[in-house]
Amino acid sequence: MRTVIFRVSAPYLTSLMFLFSLFVLLRGHNEPGGGFIGGLIAASAIAVYGMAVGVEAVRRSLYFHPIVYAAFGLAMAVLSGAASVFAGFQFMTGLWAFPQALGGDVPISSTLFFDIGVYLVIVGAICAIALSLEERYSD
Amino acid sequence: MIAWYEQLFYLAVAFPFIGALVASPVVRLTGRLAPYILALFPAAGFLLVFALSEQIQGRQIMVAGFDWIPSFGVRFSFRLDGLSYAFALLVLGIGALIVLYSGGYLSKSAKQGRFFAFIFMFMGSMLGLVLSDDLITLFIFWELTSITSFLLIGFEHERETARRGALQALVITGGGGLALFAGLILIREVTGISSMSGLIDDPEAIMRSGAYVPILILVLAGAFTKSAQMPFHVWLPNAMEAPTPVSAYLHSATMVKAGIYLLMRMFPMLGGTPLWEIVLPLFGGVTLVVGALLSIRQSDVKLMLAYTTVASLGLLVMLIGIGSELALEAAVLYFIAHSLAKACLFMVAGSIDHGAGTRDIRALAGLWRTMPVTFAAALLGAAAMGGLPPLFGFLAKEEVYAAVAEAGPGLYAYLVTAAALVGNTVMFATILVVALKPFVGSLPSGLRKAHETSFLVWFGPLLLGVIGLLAGIFSEVTHQFISNPMAPPSIDEAVAITISVGFHLGPALYLSIVTIVAGALLYWKSQAVRARIAGILSAIGWGPDRGFDQLMRGLIAGSFRLTNVLQPGRLDYYMRVTFLVVVVALWSAMVFSGALPSGVPFPSLYFYEWMVLGLIVLGLLVVANAKSRLAAVVSLGIQGVAVALLFMLLGAPDLSFTQFMVEILSVAILALVMTRLRLMPADRRPWREVIPEMALAVMGGLGFALFLMSVTQMPFDSSVSEFFTRYSYTVAHGRNIVNVILVDFRAVDTMGEIAVVLTTGAAILALVRIRVSKKDRQGTRKKKRMAQAESL
């Protein structure tokens, strides 16, 4: 798998996939997409990078253990739901704000953060599984 | 508005449990004073209940409680009437003496605190049991007594026999408890009544329901196992492994009396039928005679007493079964007399063990010189148990004989009278052996060191013996405070018990004289009798006790065999079973409910949709014919991608998007793992394995297809999707309904799902690590061995 062409092109491919996954994540509320699909794309991106440069390099570039991202994502999802409790609504009620920026409305909501949490859980959990499997059989 | 007595109830029930909480610290902090302090808890409870005696004598019924699980109509409620009042007094009164006695008996034990905690928990469970009104509350306390007695019987758990005794008691009484649970639920279901009070107010409810026989059998199973009726009696002698204070408590006021309580309580609802009047005297009579004969066969004081308890319980069950007014009065009197006397005698047995160092009747003699107080207590206890005037036991025995003599038609009366006569005579002899043998005669040299025990140890039995004496002499007072309140709930109309020590002629007196004379003769010949019965028993060989062991062994062996069938540890087996179950469920549900789709419509598709379908079929064929596993995985992926394409063409972009990603990722991961595993070679199996699996696959696929078709033939209720379409943008500011549902409308679901994903990831990680670390360990072991070899 580790041909020169693949190894050279993999970082670009991965970056593009990541960018695309973020795009899919953020547009999810109105167009096909969302945290789950975005997370899957990001996980594939990491898998591609892992195939090209090896698990060790991926782990170094991730900095934290992948399961940490997943845990952080779950915490974020729960907290974004709890935010509405502090604001006096029921748990998981969506909160919305429409601040003006760059000459237009930028809708920001607690559901967006919830979706980002989903994204992180998917990326973290799948990467953790994939990386550990690769590692186990690469020795 | 809470009635004033409700607090008293709660307090009385709470006292033992508070005692259990503070027992350990009290023992640690106060040392030798601890038993006195701890005995205050049951004593205070006793006074609280006794304070209500005026109301009880006025036939007032006090009910207290609160809704516990309202949706199931379960309350946590208590009821104090005459019956529960008398039981509560005995539980708490004898309990206080037992606590004092244990303080002396276990004064040197390091586990004293724990022991007190257990015995208080047990006391509280028993008290809750006799006081509870709601059927479910009753069952919970019933099982609590089983569990706490398990802890008590197995208290000296270093010994194997203690562990076996505890387990046996738990298995038998717990099993009976489950039967009782079923019975109580059945009562709730068929009558719609969920409390004792309700049943007592409408005693015909169970008879009317038509489920009388199953209810009776289930309730009796609970009562008989708890109250050690043949053949469930085996746990009781084995429970002698418990420390003596526990035995004294278990046998007098608690545990084994729980079944008696239940029978007395349920008598108005279940009793009085021919079935009741045959089954109970039959079991009770057999238990009485066999228990008595087994008691005289023993040589260990505690075991002799244990078997007389079995016999006494048989007598009580027999009396409740006869069910006449006189018989129930006799049961009440005998119950009180037995509780007092048995507690006294068991504590005496403990004192003998403590003072002389042995409980074997053959090694004991002449202790009256060194242990005079214990001897006095033993005499009082034995006189009460044996039914000598003027003790309370005498009244009880007279009433018993009067009751059996006038019971039912001729043959019935003869049978129960004979059982009572034989049982009482042999029991009388046994009790004489217990109370006299260790004390009379000359002191053997081995017992020179025997000494009177401490105040705490002799106080309880002596007090109980004296109470037995006074209760008999001043029988009017006893009847007023205990016997009469206890009787009415069992008897239809209020009848006052008037029996006193005063002289009276009649069949009861003649039977008493026969009992005493024959019992004394039997005592004289007790050694010969013991040898004779032992001979008969060894000729029979097999008893319920061995039967229990065989049952347990069979249970374990059977469960191993069952586990081997159900859990062979082969993944392919599990998958085959799972799919088989799915297929059977699908097909049987559709065939039996007539939900098979009516005719299969020919689909009208565009040509590109046909092409995608063809792709799917092609992928499937390749999977089926794949020569290597890698090829199979990849072609399965193709098939999955084709399905995703179908989703997209039919207008579900989100679903199709996800399906694409899942397919790609799963193929990538599987391919990755497989290339590392080098599982390239094909997997070839013989046809006889392939054909059944193929059939299973076809049936499964066909089943799902038909199922989906029949679902789509149902009229479609679009209200939910209309709701989402309407409110998706106005409420959640999103035009993508799927995403809005996921992150807004049903976000809590999504949160649960991602929590599952996270947990799964962590679990897989852990599993993978286990394998790796095992390999690591092997590696380091090898290294160690090499290092050792080098150093040599």
Tab-separated table of C-alpha atoms in Angstrom, chain B residues 61 69 122 140 151 237 276 283 316 354 359 379 381 384 416 459 477 484 489 561 621 666 680-681 707 711 722 747 775:
chain	number	residue	atom	x	y	z
B	61	ILE	CA	-57.601	-2.507	63.855
B	69	ILE	CA	-45.706	1.881	43.490
B	122	PHE	CA	-33.550	-10.534	61.082
B	140	ILE	CA	-40.596	-8.662	50.666
B	151	LEU	CA	-26.539	-14.832	57.076
B	237	PRO	CA	-31.896	-29.455	61.997
B	276	TRP	CA	-57.647	-27.605	53.747
B	283	PHE	CA	-48.745	-32.920	56.580
B	316	LEU	CA	-49.593	-26.445	65.019
B	354	HIS	CA	-20.805	-23.022	77.260
B	359	ARG	CA	-23.690	-30.880	74.032
B	379	LEU	CA	-36.816	-27.653	84.654
B	381	GLY	CA	-38.755	-24.937	80.329
B	384	ALA	CA	-43.812	-25.946	80.156
B	416	VAL	CA	-55.524	-36.810	64.719
B	459	PHE	CA	-30.986	-14.447	82.928
B	477	VAL	CA	-54.256	-11.993	82.652
B	484	ASN	CA	-57.651	-13.589	73.270
B	489	PRO	CA	-58.820	-12.952	63.515
B	561	ARG	CA	-25.082	-29.665	30.455
B	621	LEU	CA	-24.079	-14.004	-6.600
B	666	SER	CA	-16.546	-1.463	6.863
B	680	MET	CA	-6.726	-15.124	1.765
B	681	PRO	CA	-7.403	-18.834	1.242
B	707	PHE	CA	-42.768	-8.909	5.980
B	711	VAL	CA	-46.065	-3.684	6.070
B	722	GLU	CA	-46.676	15.662	8.405
B	747	ALA	CA	-32.023	14.501	20.564
B	775	LYS	CA	0.938	-11.921	23.975
